[in-house]
Amino acid sequence: MTHILEKDQIEMRQVYADTIRKLAASDSNVIALEADLSSSMSTGSLKNELPGQYVNVGIMEANMMGVAAGLSILGRKPFIHSFGQFVTRRAFDQVFVSLGYAQLSAVIVGSDAGVSAEHNGGTHMTFEDIALMREIPNVHVYEASDATQFGWLLENSYQKGGLHYIRTIRKNATRLYDEGTTFDNAKVLTTGSDITICATGIMVTEALKAAQILKTEGIFAEVIDMFSIKPLDGATLLQSVQKTGCVITAENHNINGGLGSAVAEFLGENHPVPLQRIGVREQFGQVGLMPFLQEFYGLTAANIVTTAQNLKA
Amino acid sequence: MILSDNLEMAARQIRLYTLKELKSLGFGHFGGSLSIVEALAVIYGKHLAVEPQNPDDPNRDYFVLSKGHGGPALYATLFLKGFFTEDRLYTLNQNGTTLPSHPDRNLTPGVEMTTGSLGQGISVAGGIAFGNMLAGRDNYTYVIVGDGELNEGQCWEAFQFIGHHRLDHLIVFIDDNKKQLDGLTADIIDPLDLEAKMQAFGFHTEKVDGKSTQAIDNAIQKAKNSSGKPYTIVLDTVKGQGVTHIEEKADNHHLRPNDADWQAINDAILELEDDLKGVRA
């Protein structure tokens, strides 16, 4: 199966705003919380459209988590957004205690994932949000790879209840899925017999590009969109590596604590196979455009290809 | 025993069972538990609309103990209010207990919110009051925050949120006992003029004698009669309040009592039991 790798018409932030709008229309308990980044996430118009279902708390992410917890106690269904580093690094104890430990419900969306923060640079470039959030018991952690999936993850998280973290870029993602696709399991995007490539977010596209290149060299890669980092779809992963015998992970995140760690931990305990992790290694972020940053941190199809060649050599 | 309608008696009941509870454990957060006894007596004894038989009533009032280390006093109050039986009090901090050092909403009947990581409870109370305002409910949210807890920046975020939204059905009590774990607040990080600060954040504010149930009751009544702004009641209290010997100890946040301390605690228990003779069981 060859994927046509084109950017979607709709931006991820528009998906967020549209989904909130839709859910809020059918459930008066839905409430969206912003911390002065509504203009960045296209939710600004919701203030007037959804009276009583939207609040911009100001630049106070720690308080936002507590307010969401209070609203959840009342049975409201909070959607919380800010840039990834603010909803995780900055407000981690509040997320952990007031939402996680208190067993309350909220859907937290961390935007501008990893290198997609571009010109906001190192202070805003979160390569550790998945690692942090994974540590909270019973939390669900996802990275959205395209618009259809993001919308589904938002709705599914809302319906499930509990604490969910969804990391995403804000702008246009490559279109991977048809409207109406469901995501109960990890998605096997190309089938292959030689190597498994597990990717999330923008790295799914790179993995698909890499698979096309590898195919010309006679290496058949199985590309899995492992959008759910916790819980991890171990069954799909296991089925794949039992066939291919090796795995590469690729993520726009630190290799420690993210997808690469989750896959390594699962396989280490269940079916050890040779594994290579592609992601950020002992580095902070920096200012730059996506192509430069992806090249700098090795978040490219070319790096996946080289890694695969070495792994198979 | 049930919580007395007589607020002075209610305070003595809460103090008695807080001491018995901590005595059963052998150590614990004496100072900051005892300093909020009178406030709890007035809130739970007269104002807070909650029923142990119907704890999830959406129209109930909400109480959040933001200074979670005061948990033992809250547990004594909840027992007296009828949320659970006396024997549970003496499981405080025991292995597998449902009464942990700091309140946990998932373990203890009557505890509305998990607290203990300081500064977070006010935000949650703000969220509850905000949600109730959006729902058009006129129930009240009460929150007790410690003066030391106000070191945490999140408190001021929360006050700004509460003030901005004019959550006039939220009453913030500041337990101004002048001490934090490492010493006097004035020495560690001066809280400055709390009344002025809270007024600047958009609150009606008044300072009352936190040892007087009458003064606290009057202040709550005034808060309920006012509108348009949230209300802060600064409780002028003493850490270890009501047990002179503990009050006089410099370091009484978390106490591992010595012989002299035990003597004072046991004397206080006997005295309170004597005071409460005749209070209906």
XYZ file of C-alpha atoms in Angstrom:
594
model
C 0.000 0.000 0.000
C 1.496 3.307 -1.075
C 0.455 6.389 0.852
C 0.019 9.743 -0.823
C 1.811 11.932 1.672
C 0.135 15.318 1.445
C -0.692 17.869 4.077
C -4.294 17.902 5.169
C -6.459 20.928 4.386
C -7.446 21.329 8.009
C -5.083 22.344 10.757
C -4.906 20.323 13.949
C -5.904 23.361 15.992
C -9.035 23.703 13.901
C -9.819 20.060 14.588
C -9.522 20.831 18.288
C -11.820 23.836 18.170
C -14.342 22.067 15.932
C -14.421 19.001 18.165
C -14.970 21.090 21.284
C -17.719 22.973 19.490
C -19.395 19.733 18.460
C -19.127 18.013 21.829
C -20.191 21.114 23.716
C -23.316 21.386 21.576
C -24.456 17.935 22.608
C -23.239 17.961 26.211
C -23.600 21.033 28.391
C -21.050 19.566 30.813
C -18.230 20.001 28.315
C -16.035 22.956 29.221
C -12.868 24.165 27.510
C -10.073 25.770 29.493
C -7.365 27.893 27.948
C -4.446 29.688 29.560
C -4.012 32.662 27.253
C -3.246 30.613 24.167
C -6.688 30.492 22.626
C -5.553 32.516 19.630
C -2.812 29.960 19.065
C -5.291 27.081 19.165
C -8.204 28.651 17.254
C -10.463 28.445 20.287
C -10.881 32.195 20.752
C -14.293 32.285 19.108
C -15.589 29.637 21.503
C -15.740 32.235 24.247
C -18.760 33.871 22.661
C -20.129 30.752 21.036
C -20.170 28.678 24.198
C -21.162 30.771 27.179
C -20.705 28.760 30.325
C -18.635 26.157 28.491
C -15.394 28.015 27.983
C -13.009 29.847 30.257
C -9.696 31.519 29.608
C -8.023 31.445 33.007
C -5.078 33.594 32.009
C -1.420 32.654 32.187
C -1.760 30.293 35.124
C -1.442 26.675 34.121
C -1.122 25.359 37.666
C -4.358 27.034 38.630
C -5.971 25.824 35.413
C -5.391 22.216 36.479
C -6.972 22.835 39.878
C -9.926 24.662 38.381
C -10.410 21.752 35.982
C -10.306 19.371 38.949
C -12.970 21.389 40.738
C -15.129 21.393 37.626
C -14.642 17.651 37.247
C -15.829 17.134 40.835
C -19.055 18.834 39.786
C -19.412 16.476 36.829
C -18.205 18.910 34.199
C -15.982 17.517 31.436
C -12.912 19.693 31.071
C -10.773 19.999 27.973
C -7.523 21.699 28.908
C -5.146 23.160 26.376
C -1.816 24.892 26.389
C 1.514 24.314 24.745
C 2.906 20.926 25.721
C 5.567 22.179 28.079
C 3.116 24.264 30.075
C 0.571 21.520 30.673
C 3.236 18.976 31.577
C 6.593 20.379 32.762
C 5.190 23.488 34.384
C 2.058 22.077 35.959
C 3.126 18.490 36.496
C 2.449 18.240 40.209
C -0.976 19.820 39.743
C -1.793 17.353 36.970
C -0.431 14.493 39.042
C -2.133 15.291 42.351
C -5.269 17.292 41.596
C -6.267 15.301 38.519
C -4.362 12.009 38.447
C -4.124 11.011 42.083
C -7.542 12.520 42.807
C -8.932 10.258 40.038
C -10.731 13.055 38.258
C -11.467 13.368 34.566
C -9.918 15.730 32.062
C -8.627 15.711 28.514
C -5.343 17.597 28.417
C -4.044 18.680 25.043
C -0.418 19.720 24.749
C 0.201 21.477 21.460
C 3.337 22.478 19.554
C 4.837 19.069 20.134
C 8.620 18.836 19.928
C 10.230 20.503 16.931
C 6.894 21.862 15.747
C 7.387 24.681 18.272
C 9.814 26.042 15.652
C 10.469 29.719 16.374
C 9.475 29.534 20.020
C 12.699 27.634 20.472
C 14.309 25.688 23.278
C 12.216 27.002 26.147
C 9.033 25.925 24.408
C 10.261 22.757 22.733
C 8.947 19.876 24.763
C 10.767 16.621 24.207
C 9.777 15.195 27.583
C 6.022 15.597 27.933
C 5.228 11.979 27.070
C 7.853 10.793 29.558
C 6.327 12.888 32.324
C 2.734 11.995 31.621
C 3.416 8.273 31.270
C 4.427 8.204 34.918
C 0.940 9.034 36.150
C -0.956 5.851 37.022
C -3.996 5.144 34.843
C -3.399 8.081 32.522
C -3.842 7.615 28.775
C -1.112 9.152 26.630
C -1.434 9.714 22.907
C 0.335 11.501 20.113
C -1.957 12.468 17.253
C -0.546 11.797 13.811
C -3.278 13.269 11.644
C -6.458 15.309 11.774
C -8.896 12.406 11.612
C -7.050 10.620 14.372
C -6.842 13.730 16.536
C -10.594 14.267 16.323
C -11.208 10.626 17.193
C -8.794 10.733 20.133
C -10.498 13.822 21.524
C -13.950 12.279 21.290
C -12.841 8.902 22.550
C -11.060 10.442 25.532
C -14.135 12.472 26.399
C -16.335 9.396 26.201
C -14.003 7.211 28.246
C -13.560 9.613 31.160
C -10.462 9.567 33.318
C -7.283 11.459 32.585
C -6.015 11.714 29.013
C -3.058 13.522 27.512
C -2.964 14.144 23.779
C 0.100 15.743 22.255
C -0.156 17.286 18.849
C 1.252 19.772 16.415
C -0.949 22.818 15.856
C -0.805 23.192 12.102
C -1.435 20.877 9.148
C -0.420 17.267 9.539
C 0.069 14.848 6.681
C -3.224 13.192 5.885
C -3.025 9.508 6.768
C -6.575 8.390 7.418
C -9.972 8.681 5.822
C -12.745 10.389 7.702
C -14.617 7.949 9.875
C -11.564 5.816 10.624
C -11.556 4.436 14.160
C -8.492 3.886 16.288
C -9.111 1.144 18.771
C -5.715 -0.383 17.959
C -2.366 0.726 16.650
C -2.497 1.175 12.885
C -0.351 -1.002 10.660
C 0.162 1.328 7.680
C 2.438 -0.838 5.576
C 2.985 -4.526 6.024
C 6.475 -5.895 5.788
C 8.530 -8.891 6.738
C 11.978 -7.467 7.513
C 11.723 -4.689 10.053
C 9.091 -3.052 12.220
C 9.061 0.747 12.389
C 6.954 2.140 15.235
C 6.312 5.843 14.909
C 4.097 8.595 16.252
C 3.109 12.098 15.176
C 5.161 13.687 12.409
C 7.486 10.673 12.411
C 4.792 8.439 10.944
C 5.219 10.292 7.665
C 8.987 9.934 7.858
C 8.582 6.232 8.571
C 6.357 5.795 5.519
C 8.872 7.650 3.347
C 11.632 5.477 4.759
C 9.653 2.330 4.055
C 9.308 3.357 0.405
C 13.058 3.882 0.117
C 13.878 0.660 1.930
C 11.548 -1.244 -0.365
C 13.691 -0.269 -3.352
C 16.597 -1.880 -1.523
C 14.683 -5.036 -0.863
C 14.053 -4.323 2.796
C 10.359 -4.597 3.565
C 9.363 -2.520 6.541
C 6.164 -2.755 8.510
C 5.174 0.738 9.616
C 2.980 1.018 12.687
C 1.380 4.250 13.852
C 1.709 3.640 17.578
C -0.353 6.707 18.464
C -1.278 5.329 21.883
C 1.870 5.293 23.970
C -0.078 4.351 27.064
C -1.717 1.961 26.942
C 0.605 0.509 24.345
C -0.935 -1.903 21.858
C 1.408 -4.745 22.735
C -0.528 -7.304 20.712
C -0.071 -5.474 17.417
C 3.571 -4.802 18.240
C 4.244 -8.402 19.196
C 2.562 -9.754 16.100
C 4.772 -7.522 13.986
C 8.133 -8.202 15.637
C 7.485 -11.937 15.723
C 7.453 -11.643 11.945
C 10.206 -9.062 11.406
C 12.521 -9.818 14.321
C 13.642 -6.229 14.886
C 12.209 -2.803 15.516
C 12.961 0.890 15.118
C 11.046 3.524 17.027
C 10.765 7.062 15.719
C 9.445 10.012 17.673
C 9.573 13.790 17.877
C 10.486 13.442 21.563
C 13.356 12.399 23.753
C 14.247 8.737 23.286
C 14.106 8.417 27.076
C 10.637 7.951 28.448
C 8.702 8.294 25.230
C 7.581 5.856 22.554
C 11.039 4.301 22.267
C 11.128 3.535 25.960
C 7.576 2.211 26.000
C 8.313 -0.154 23.113
C 11.663 -1.203 24.589
C 10.113 -1.893 27.958
C 7.315 -3.952 26.464
C 9.559 -5.990 24.186
C 12.247 -6.357 26.845
C 9.719 -8.039 29.092
C 7.833 -9.978 26.459
C 9.851 -10.638 23.334
C 13.355 -9.147 23.234
C 14.502 -8.275 19.733
C 17.170 -5.900 18.367
C 15.845 -2.366 18.754
C 16.980 1.112 17.764
C 15.383 4.329 18.966
C 15.232 7.442 16.822
C 14.489 10.619 18.699
C 16.157 13.440 20.563
C 19.259 12.379 22.516
C 20.549 14.442 25.449
C 19.700 17.660 23.677
C 17.589 20.709 24.347
C 15.457 22.367 21.724
C 16.373 25.441 19.731
C 14.896 27.962 17.354
C 14.506 26.904 13.740
C 12.142 25.743 11.056
C 10.916 22.175 11.003
C 13.148 20.888 8.171
C 16.253 22.270 9.860
C 15.241 20.954 13.265
C 14.283 17.528 11.962
C 17.636 17.294 10.244
C 19.496 18.510 13.330
C 17.861 16.002 15.651
C 17.821 13.158 13.129
C 14.052 13.061 12.856
C 14.125 12.173 9.177
C 13.273 9.392 6.799
C 16.953 9.298 5.835
C 17.966 8.554 9.417
C 15.346 5.827 9.666
C 16.676 4.299 6.432
C 20.287 4.351 7.659
C 19.271 2.919 10.997
C 17.301 0.168 9.291
C 20.187 -0.668 6.976
C 22.554 -0.941 9.936
C 20.091 -3.028 11.880
C 19.671 -5.450 9.004
C 23.370 -5.548 8.095
C -21.224 11.480 69.769
C -22.467 13.935 67.158
C -21.277 17.430 66.436
C -22.930 19.810 68.852
C -25.120 22.703 67.739
C -23.370 24.730 70.417
C -20.325 25.940 68.507
C -18.109 26.215 71.572
C -18.959 22.652 72.475
C -18.441 21.609 68.855
C -14.939 23.056 68.949
C -14.176 21.167 72.140
C -15.474 17.957 70.578
C -13.286 18.405 67.500
C -10.265 19.265 69.640
C -10.850 16.247 71.857
C -11.093 13.793 68.981
C -8.214 15.392 67.094
C -6.038 14.844 70.157
C -7.291 11.299 70.733
C -6.718 10.490 67.079
C -3.168 11.867 67.065
C -2.503 10.221 70.415
C -3.479 6.865 68.957
C -0.884 7.359 66.244
C 1.706 8.705 68.664
C 2.878 11.632 66.580
C 1.666 13.889 63.794
C 0.539 17.292 62.646
C -0.633 18.695 65.957
C 0.048 22.378 65.360
C -1.849 23.035 62.168
C -4.661 20.652 63.047
C -5.423 22.368 66.331
C -5.303 25.874 64.868
C -8.290 25.235 62.585
C -10.522 23.536 65.146
C -12.715 26.568 65.819
C -13.114 27.294 62.119
C -14.126 23.684 61.430
C -16.559 23.786 64.341
C -18.353 26.807 62.895
C -18.241 25.669 59.276
C -19.437 22.117 59.925
C -21.429 22.909 63.056
C -23.595 25.591 61.522
C -22.974 26.617 57.933
C -21.878 23.801 55.655
C -24.887 22.161 54.006
C -23.734 18.557 53.695
C -25.479 15.377 54.732
C -23.576 12.139 55.293
C -26.696 10.315 54.109
C -26.677 12.188 50.811
C -23.037 13.132 50.276
C -23.326 13.589 46.512
C -26.221 16.028 46.543
C -25.300 18.514 43.800
C -26.795 21.298 45.861
C -24.547 20.632 48.823
C -21.943 23.063 50.037
C -18.308 22.129 49.451
C -15.416 22.265 51.864
C -11.792 21.955 50.750
C -8.967 21.745 53.263
C -6.211 23.182 51.132
C -3.722 22.941 54.006
C -3.936 19.175 53.842
C -1.715 18.562 56.852
C -4.687 19.643 58.976
C -6.299 16.358 57.941
C -6.572 14.940 61.492
C -8.819 17.821 62.546
C -10.960 17.369 59.439
C -11.296 13.649 60.160
C -12.373 14.330 63.744
C -14.976 16.717 62.356
C -16.219 14.269 59.739
C -16.560 11.556 62.390
C -18.574 13.902 64.590
C -20.657 14.898 61.602
C -21.538 11.243 61.072
C -19.545 10.358 57.974
C -17.957 7.372 59.723
C -17.602 5.762 63.115
C -15.102 6.577 65.843
C -13.010 3.452 65.386
C -11.912 4.655 61.957
C -10.297 7.721 63.563
C -7.739 5.515 65.237
C -6.558 4.084 61.950
C -4.908 7.422 61.126
C -1.796 6.739 59.057
C -1.835 3.026 59.845
C -0.849 0.708 57.031
C -3.685 0.491 54.537
C -5.725 3.177 56.273
C -8.544 5.195 54.778
C -7.373 8.182 56.851
C -4.039 9.221 55.401
C -1.994 12.059 56.799
C -3.309 14.332 54.049
C -6.918 14.088 52.847
C -7.781 11.817 49.928
C -11.164 12.160 48.266
C -11.097 8.553 47.167
C -10.456 7.102 50.599
C -12.402 9.072 53.176
C -16.154 9.682 53.165
C -16.863 13.394 53.337
C -13.519 14.515 51.914
C -14.306 16.510 48.792
C -10.783 16.918 47.472
C -7.372 15.379 47.748
C -4.944 17.931 49.144
C -1.538 18.123 50.725
C 0.550 19.361 47.850
C 0.212 22.920 49.074
C -1.488 25.574 47.016
C -3.651 23.239 44.968
C -6.778 23.205 47.100
C -7.620 26.845 46.500
C -7.590 26.321 42.748
C -9.912 23.353 43.143
C -12.239 25.335 45.404
C -12.158 28.060 42.764
C -13.129 25.516 40.126
C -15.992 24.219 42.253
C -17.298 27.712 42.984
C -16.892 28.711 39.351
C -18.777 25.626 38.148
C -21.566 26.200 40.617
C -21.822 29.818 39.527
C -22.086 28.712 35.892
C -24.810 26.268 36.916
C -26.707 29.030 38.691
C -26.494 27.274 42.047
C -26.344 29.362 45.199
C -24.490 26.864 47.362
C -21.248 27.868 49.055
C -17.670 26.669 48.791
C -15.434 26.985 51.839
C -11.684 26.572 51.743
C -9.060 26.785 54.467
C -5.566 27.722 53.401
C -2.554 28.035 55.684
C -0.583 31.250 56.044
C 2.570 29.269 55.291
C 0.835 27.686 52.319
C 0.524 31.152 50.834
C 4.237 30.895 50.023
C 3.058 28.841 47.064
C 2.565 30.965 43.971
C -0.379 28.876 42.846
C -2.433 30.378 45.700
C -2.106 33.792 44.127
C -3.003 32.476 40.718
C -6.112 31.009 42.267
C -7.005 34.208 44.129
C -6.628 36.159 40.922
C -8.994 33.729 39.180
C -11.495 33.822 42.033
C -11.339 37.594 42.308
C -11.677 38.115 38.581
C -14.770 35.944 38.360
C -16.243 37.535 41.494
C -17.033 34.177 43.012
C -19.046 35.581 45.868
C -20.177 32.168 47.062
C -16.622 31.220 47.906
C -15.265 31.895 51.383
C -11.514 31.621 51.895
C -10.236 31.158 55.423
C -6.586 31.931 55.981
C -5.284 30.126 59.035
C -2.925 32.870 60.156
C -1.094 30.909 62.822
C 2.190 32.684 62.066
C 4.270 29.568 61.795
C 5.328 27.247 59.058
C 7.284 24.028 59.340
C 10.704 25.629 59.644
C 9.740 28.492 61.917
C 7.949 31.822 61.997
C 6.438 32.967 58.717
C 7.756 36.449 59.450
C 11.298 35.070 59.496
C 11.082 32.670 56.587
C 9.034 34.589 54.065
C 7.080 37.501 55.431
C 3.395 37.283 54.447
C 3.123 41.068 54.890
C -0.364 42.488 55.238
C -2.673 39.617 54.323
C -5.838 41.668 54.554
C -4.478 44.318 52.222
C -3.205 41.695 49.818
C -6.524 39.901 49.650
C -8.386 43.167 49.203
C -6.074 43.990 46.340
C -7.010 40.649 44.781
C -10.672 41.642 44.798
C -11.885 40.033 48.021
C -13.950 41.384 50.873
C -11.583 40.760 53.751
C -11.754 40.791 57.486
C -9.572 39.513 60.265
C -11.151 37.744 63.206
C -10.079 36.048 66.382
C -9.624 32.494 65.148
C -10.051 31.171 68.680
C -13.569 32.571 68.890
C -16.370 30.539 67.355
C -18.630 33.555 67.809
C -16.291 35.811 65.824
C -15.929 33.234 63.050
C -19.678 32.686 62.924
C -20.292 36.431 62.668
C -17.763 36.701 59.867
C -19.334 33.865 57.876
C -22.719 35.471 58.330
C -21.335 38.727 56.994
C -19.774 36.893 54.073
C -23.113 35.330 53.221
C -24.820 38.708 53.447
C -22.323 40.316 51.086
C -22.210 39.896 47.339
C -20.253 40.855 44.285
C -16.899 39.704 45.619
C -15.423 36.592 47.176
C -14.771 36.772 50.894
C -11.634 36.165 52.927
C -11.716 35.581 56.637
C -8.240 35.859 58.099
C -8.222 33.708 61.217
C -5.896 35.076 63.867
C -4.865 31.735 65.336
C -2.087 30.001 67.234
C -0.412 26.834 66.079
C -1.368 24.143 68.567
C -4.394 26.205 69.543
C -6.223 25.215 72.688
C -3.454 23.184 74.299
C -1.267 25.751 76.012
C 1.773 23.541 76.315
C 1.757 22.771 72.583
C 1.032 26.389 71.696
C 4.193 27.369 73.547
C 6.426 24.966 71.688
C 8.475 26.651 69.003
C 8.451 23.652 66.695
C 4.951 22.228 66.786
C 4.091 21.677 63.132
C 4.767 17.960 63.343
C 5.219 16.714 66.846
C 6.731 13.585 68.294
C 5.645 14.284 71.854
C 8.047 13.873 74.767
C 6.903 12.973 78.264
C 5.996 16.546 79.152
C 4.057 16.877 75.893
C 2.144 13.674 76.615
C 1.319 14.922 80.061
C -0.151 18.078 78.556
C -2.013 16.162 75.848
C -3.490 13.713 78.337
C -4.474 16.542 80.653
C -6.139 18.339 77.753
C -8.039 15.202 76.796
C -9.281 14.734 80.379
C -10.262 18.369 80.638
C -12.130 18.300 77.320
C -13.884 15.073 78.260
C -14.899 16.672 81.510
C -16.189 19.755 79.642
C -18.197 17.571 77.327
C -19.913 15.526 80.025
C -23.593 15.791 79.404
C -23.211 16.572 75.701
C -25.538 14.141 74.003
C -23.835 11.050 72.682
